[in-house]
XYZ file of N, CA and C in Angstrom:
450
model
N -14.648 -80.171 28.901
C -13.895 -80.784 29.981
C -13.426 -82.162 29.552
N -12.211 -82.502 29.890
C -11.640 -83.797 29.549
C -12.043 -84.827 30.584
N -12.451 -85.998 30.123
C -12.759 -87.093 31.041
C -11.718 -88.176 30.842
N -11.381 -88.840 31.920
C -10.382 -89.892 31.882
C -11.064 -91.234 32.096
N -10.585 -92.228 31.361
C -11.098 -93.581 31.508
C -10.104 -94.377 32.339
N -10.508 -94.742 33.558
C -9.620 -95.472 34.464
C -9.767 -96.982 34.332
N -10.625 -97.451 33.429
C -10.878 -98.891 33.327
C -9.617 -99.718 33.030
N -8.635 -99.240 32.233
C -7.437 -100.064 32.044
C -6.656 -100.295 33.347
N -6.754 -99.363 34.277
C -6.035 -99.524 35.539
C -6.660 -100.586 36.433
N -7.940 -100.859 36.253
C -8.606 -101.886 37.062
C -7.978 -103.259 36.833
N -7.433 -103.482 35.644
C -6.870 -104.795 35.317
C -5.584 -105.091 36.070
N -4.847 -104.053 36.486
C -3.542 -104.282 37.095
C -3.451 -103.787 38.536
N -4.564 -103.480 39.162
C -4.540 -103.014 40.543
C -5.535 -103.795 41.378
N -5.215 -103.928 42.638
C -6.097 -104.618 43.571
C -6.268 -103.734 44.796
N -7.485 -103.468 45.183
C -7.751 -102.730 46.409
C -7.693 -101.222 46.284
N -7.661 -100.693 45.071
C -7.592 -99.243 44.879
C -8.946 -98.661 44.485
N -10.023 -99.376 44.754
C -11.358 -98.925 44.357
C -11.645 -97.520 44.877
N -11.288 -97.270 46.119
C -11.574 -95.981 46.746
C -10.839 -94.847 46.026
N -9.615 -95.090 45.586
C -8.841 -94.063 44.891
C -9.517 -93.686 43.580
N -9.963 -94.687 42.820
C -10.623 -94.404 41.553
C -11.944 -93.688 41.772
N -12.664 -94.062 42.832
C -13.921 -93.375 43.141
C -13.665 -91.901 43.446
N -12.590 -91.606 44.172
C -12.256 -90.222 44.484
C -11.910 -89.432 43.230
N -11.187 -90.052 42.307
C -10.811 -89.375 41.073
C -11.999 -89.142 40.150
N -12.965 -90.049 40.185
C -14.109 -89.937 39.296
C -15.214 -89.045 39.846
N -15.155 -88.678 41.127
C -16.205 -87.869 41.742
C -15.987 -86.400 41.408
N -16.754 -85.842 40.488
C -16.532 -84.455 40.083
C -16.940 -83.445 41.149
N -17.780 -83.836 42.101
C -18.257 -82.898 43.116
C -17.116 -82.385 43.992
N -16.089 -83.206 44.192
C -15.004 -82.776 45.068
C -14.056 -81.795 44.388
N -14.112 -81.675 43.083
C -13.192 -80.784 42.373
C -13.752 -79.385 42.192
N -15.029 -79.217 42.466
C -15.643 -77.904 42.344
C -16.252 -77.539 43.677
N -16.628 -76.289 43.810
C -17.345 -75.924 45.022
C -16.699 -74.772 45.748
N -17.081 -74.654 46.989
C -16.719 -73.545 47.840
C -15.282 -73.690 48.362
N -14.565 -72.595 48.413
C -13.203 -72.600 48.933
C -13.134 -72.018 50.336
N -14.249 -72.049 51.059
C -14.293 -71.491 52.406
C -14.424 -72.607 53.410
N -13.699 -72.595 54.465
C -12.629 -71.667 54.831
C -11.313 -72.080 54.162
N -10.401 -71.117 53.982
C -9.107 -71.471 53.396
C -8.327 -72.379 54.339
N -7.499 -73.238 53.758
C -6.752 -74.197 54.586
C -5.415 -74.535 53.953
N -4.530 -75.089 54.767
C -3.233 -75.624 54.336
C -3.147 -77.060 54.814
N -2.466 -77.898 54.040
C -2.121 -79.250 54.476
C -0.604 -79.327 54.424
N -0.006 -79.661 55.555
C 1.448 -79.633 55.671
C 1.962 -80.982 56.162
N 3.046 -81.428 55.582
C 3.731 -82.632 56.070
C 4.834 -82.156 56.997
N 4.724 -82.468 58.279
C 5.684 -81.983 59.269
C 6.790 -82.984 59.546
N 6.585 -84.226 59.178
C 7.558 -85.296 59.396
C 7.178 -86.428 58.450
N 7.942 -87.495 58.445
C 7.659 -88.590 57.521
C 6.246 -89.143 57.710
N 5.789 -89.274 58.934
C 4.472 -89.829 59.210
C 3.555 -88.859 59.958
N 3.894 -87.577 59.987
C 3.088 -86.576 60.686
C 2.616 -85.494 59.709
N 1.348 -85.118 59.851
C 0.745 -84.116 58.981
C -0.031 -83.123 59.840
N -0.276 -81.942 59.276
C -1.071 -80.932 59.967
C -1.963 -80.229 58.960
N -3.248 -80.151 59.291
C -4.200 -79.379 58.504
C -4.486 -78.109 59.289
N -4.324 -76.946 58.646
C -4.594 -75.661 59.285
C -5.725 -74.977 58.532
N -6.769 -74.575 59.263
C -7.897 -73.861 58.675
C -7.975 -72.475 59.293
N -8.171 -71.450 58.460
C -8.312 -70.080 58.935
C -9.770 -69.860 59.342
N -10.011 -69.762 60.646
C -11.367 -69.643 61.171
C -11.508 -68.383 62.019
N -11.237 -67.248 61.430
C -11.334 -65.982 62.157
C -12.737 -65.794 62.702
N -12.829 -65.472 63.985
C -14.107 -65.187 64.613
C -14.840 -66.392 65.160
N -14.377 -67.602 64.897
C -15.024 -68.802 65.426
C -14.389 -69.175 66.759
N -15.216 -69.616 67.702
C -14.713 -70.101 68.979
C -14.736 -71.631 68.955
N -14.011 -72.282 69.867
C -13.971 -73.754 69.851
C -15.345 -74.416 69.964
N -16.295 -73.796 70.676
C -17.612 -74.411 70.816
C -18.480 -74.234 69.568
N -18.032 -73.476 68.594
C -18.767 -73.287 67.340
C -18.223 -74.160 66.213
N -17.206 -74.981 66.510
C -16.567 -75.834 65.507
C -16.615 -77.276 65.999
N -16.963 -78.199 65.099
C -16.925 -79.625 65.432
C -16.027 -80.340 64.440
N -15.279 -81.302 64.958
C -14.385 -82.128 64.150
C -14.826 -83.573 64.337
N -15.095 -84.252 63.221
C -15.523 -85.643 63.274
C -14.583 -86.482 62.428
N -14.012 -87.527 63.025
C -13.139 -88.457 62.300
C -13.880 -89.772 62.154
N -14.220 -90.107 60.914
C -14.850 -91.381 60.620
C -13.856 -92.196 59.798
N -14.293 -93.316 59.301
C -13.404 -94.177 58.527
C -12.894 -93.455 57.288
N -11.625 -93.067 57.304
C -10.928 -92.422 56.190
C -11.486 -91.055 55.786
N -12.328 -90.439 56.601
C -12.868 -89.115 56.294
C -12.821 -88.256 57.552
N -12.266 -87.065 57.396
C -12.226 -86.079 58.469
C -13.159 -84.948 58.062
N -14.118 -84.599 58.927
C -15.076 -83.547 58.634
C -14.945 -82.444 59.662
N -14.809 -81.212 59.180
C -14.755 -80.039 60.054
C -15.967 -79.188 59.706
N -16.783 -78.881 60.722
C -17.981 -78.077 60.517
C -17.978 -76.907 61.479
N -18.501 -75.795 61.019
C -18.593 -74.621 61.873
C -19.889 -73.883 61.666
N -20.443 -73.381 62.761
C -21.683 -72.607 62.705
C -21.607 -71.571 63.814
N -21.678 -70.304 63.426
C -21.629 -69.206 64.387
C -22.921 -69.169 65.187
N -22.775 -68.945 66.476
C -23.944 -68.782 67.333
C -24.550 -67.410 67.053
N -25.861 -67.349 66.976
C -26.546 -66.081 66.713
C -26.503 -65.236 67.981
N -25.864 -64.095 67.908
C -25.700 -63.236 69.077
C -26.495 -61.947 68.940
N -27.660 -62.059 68.349
C -28.528 -60.900 68.250
C -28.268 -60.071 67.006
N -29.077 -59.029 66.831
C -28.951 -58.190 65.636
C -27.704 -57.305 65.698
N -27.088 -57.152 64.550
C -25.915 -56.283 64.412
C -26.210 -55.255 63.332
N -25.642 -54.098 63.480
C -25.776 -53.084 62.438
C -24.388 -52.836 61.857
N -24.024 -53.669 60.858
C -22.718 -53.556 60.226
C -22.735 -52.426 59.203
N -21.708 -51.608 59.205
C -21.500 -50.652 58.127
C -20.770 -51.343 56.984
N -19.926 -52.303 57.341
C -19.235 -53.146 56.368
C -18.932 -54.468 57.059
N -19.217 -55.591 56.415
C -18.928 -56.902 56.998
C -18.026 -57.670 56.043
N -16.736 -57.702 56.356
C -15.760 -58.403 55.523
C -15.323 -59.732 56.116
N -15.619 -59.965 57.390
C -15.268 -61.221 58.043
C -16.454 -62.162 57.908
N -16.227 -63.256 57.220
C -17.308 -64.198 56.980
C -17.661 -64.943 58.257
N -18.932 -65.115 58.476
C -19.380 -65.889 59.630
C -20.408 -66.924 59.192
N -20.345 -67.295 57.921
C -21.312 -68.259 57.401
C -20.949 -69.673 57.857
N -21.921 -70.528 57.923
C -21.637 -71.915 58.297
C -20.830 -72.598 57.193
N -20.033 -73.594 57.585
C -19.224 -74.312 56.596
C -19.134 -75.778 56.971
N -18.768 -76.568 55.980
C -18.492 -78.002 56.164
C -17.368 -78.350 55.194
N -16.251 -78.799 55.715
C -15.085 -79.130 54.892
C -14.713 -80.584 55.200
N -14.564 -81.402 54.144
C -14.202 -82.800 54.327
C -12.840 -83.069 53.722
N -12.075 -83.908 54.409
C -10.764 -84.343 53.950
C -10.764 -85.858 53.913
N -10.347 -86.432 52.784
C -10.203 -87.879 52.675
C -8.827 -88.260 53.197
N -8.810 -89.201 54.128
C -7.561 -89.625 54.745
C -7.119 -90.964 54.169
N -5.818 -91.133 54.061
C -5.259 -92.392 53.573
C -5.413 -93.472 54.649
N -5.173 -94.684 54.249
C -5.218 -95.800 55.201
C -4.244 -95.539 56.350
N -4.652 -95.871 57.548
C -3.839 -95.805 58.765
C -3.522 -94.382 59.226
N -4.156 -93.362 58.649
C -3.953 -91.994 59.127
C -4.996 -91.716 60.206
N -4.524 -91.308 61.374
C -5.384 -91.061 62.527
C -5.271 -89.612 62.970
N -6.372 -89.060 63.483
C -6.371 -87.716 64.042
C -5.863 -87.815 65.477
N -4.813 -87.046 65.800
C -4.224 -87.098 67.134
C -4.651 -85.947 68.027
N -5.104 -84.849 67.457
C -5.528 -83.727 68.287
C -5.811 -82.502 67.449
N -6.394 -81.501 68.105
C -6.716 -80.254 67.416
C -6.649 -79.104 68.410
N -6.302 -77.924 67.894
C -6.276 -76.720 68.727
C -6.708 -75.530 67.884
N -7.367 -74.566 68.551
C -7.805 -73.344 67.893
C -7.152 -72.182 68.617
N -6.140 -71.580 67.954
C -5.372 -70.495 68.550
C -5.257 -69.370 67.531
N -5.599 -68.157 67.961
C -5.474 -66.964 67.112
C -6.177 -67.114 65.770
N -7.348 -67.749 65.775
C -8.132 -67.878 64.548
C -7.676 -68.984 63.617
N -6.695 -69.783 64.032
C -6.207 -70.893 63.213
C -6.531 -72.215 63.909
N -7.318 -73.058 63.222
C -7.598 -74.400 63.712
C -6.515 -75.315 63.157
N -5.782 -75.967 64.051
C -4.711 -76.875 63.631
C -5.075 -78.284 64.058
N -5.121 -79.189 63.070
C -5.471 -80.586 63.308
C -4.237 -81.428 63.042
N -3.801 -82.166 64.064
C -2.609 -83.006 63.961
C -3.010 -84.411 63.518
N -2.314 -84.920 62.505
C -2.561 -86.257 61.973
C -1.277 -87.062 62.017
N -1.421 -88.376 62.189
C -0.255 -89.259 62.160
C -0.633 -90.538 61.412
N 0.319 -91.031 60.645
C 0.119 -92.302 59.956
C 0.805 -93.383 60.769
N 0.024 -94.341 61.266
C 0.540 -95.440 62.065
C 0.235 -96.747 61.347
N 1.222 -97.259 60.651
C 1.052 -98.514 59.914
C 1.275 -99.659 60.899
N 0.315 -100.591 61.008
C 0.500 -101.723 61.918
C 1.728 -102.541 61.537
N 2.355 -103.118 62.524
C 3.580 -103.902 62.307
C 3.354 -105.003 61.271
N 2.171 -105.613 61.292
C 1.866 -106.697 60.349
C 1.783 -106.200 58.906
N 1.582 -104.895 58.707
C 1.454 -104.355 57.363
C 2.760 -103.780 56.818
N 3.793 -103.724 57.646
C 5.078 -103.178 57.195
C 5.801 -104.200 56.327
N 6.670 -103.741 55.436
C 7.406 -104.673 54.569
C 8.265 -105.641 55.386
N 8.337 -106.851 54.913
C 9.175 -107.861 55.567
C 9.782 -108.752 54.500
N 10.891 -109.375 54.829
C 11.533 -110.287 53.889
C 10.912 -111.661 54.018
N 10.719 -112.319 52.877
C 10.155 -113.655 52.849
C 11.265 -114.626 52.467
N 11.530 -115.621 53.315
C 12.584 -116.595 52.982
C 12.158 -117.462 51.795
N 13.151 -117.867 50.981
C 12.901 -118.692 49.800
C 13.477 -120.070 50.063
N 12.651 -121.090 49.899
C 13.129 -122.463 50.075
C 13.761 -122.915 48.770
N 14.862 -123.688 48.889
C 15.588 -124.123 47.696
C 15.402 -125.610 47.476
N 15.075 -125.992 46.245
C 15.028 -127.388 45.820
C 14.139 -128.272 46.663
N 14.483 -129.564 46.626
C 13.687 -130.568 47.330
C 14.119 -130.770 48.772
N 15.320 -130.311 49.124
C 15.796 -130.570 50.475
C 15.324 -129.513 51.478
N 14.485 -128.589 51.047
C 13.876 -127.573 51.920
C 14.889 -126.740 52.685
N 16.068 -126.525 52.107
C 17.041 -125.635 52.725
C 16.647 -124.203 52.382
N 16.885 -123.325 53.329
C 16.585 -121.921 53.084
C 17.803 -121.245 52.488
N 17.569 -120.416 51.497
C 18.627 -119.606 50.931
C 18.718 -118.332 51.757
N 19.916 -117.956 52.127
C 20.113 -116.724 52.874
C 20.608 -115.659 51.915
N 20.033 -114.501 51.988
C 20.470 -113.374 51.174
C 21.487 -112.601 51.982
N 22.671 -112.455 51.405
C 23.723 -111.701 52.104
C 23.562 -110.228 51.796
N 23.721 -109.432 52.813
C 23.657 -107.995 52.642
C 24.982 -107.507 52.074
N 24.899 -106.644 51.091
C 26.108 -106.055 50.521
C 26.594 -104.952 51.452
N 27.845 -104.910 51.690
C 28.403 -103.893 52.584
C 28.728 -102.625 51.836
């Protein structure tokens, strides 16, 4: 297996510690693929995570949104003994975690026809959006105005 050395990137980046930690954590790259899911971008700042949860009811699934981590857990309620001739529908417990970017918030969730859909939105605070900074000129403290090209 190839390993990557991210140390040269530390010299030219500020505040990306979490990104490098995610890339260096090998546990997230291996493991269980249950339940299957899709991540979809529905708009510039809107996202949707869809998980296939056949046989699960809303009271058997929990969704927890913590700081930059979304956790979906499911556990089937024991409904007594069954005598399956064939069991192809999985009912095992699961825990799936998604790392969320800064300012991404969970707006809602619905479970319809075996599909759990989680709506996400990125809401960047006004103070964090790009803005123009005026440049003072010389000693007379006059501001230079940048003309917009038509």
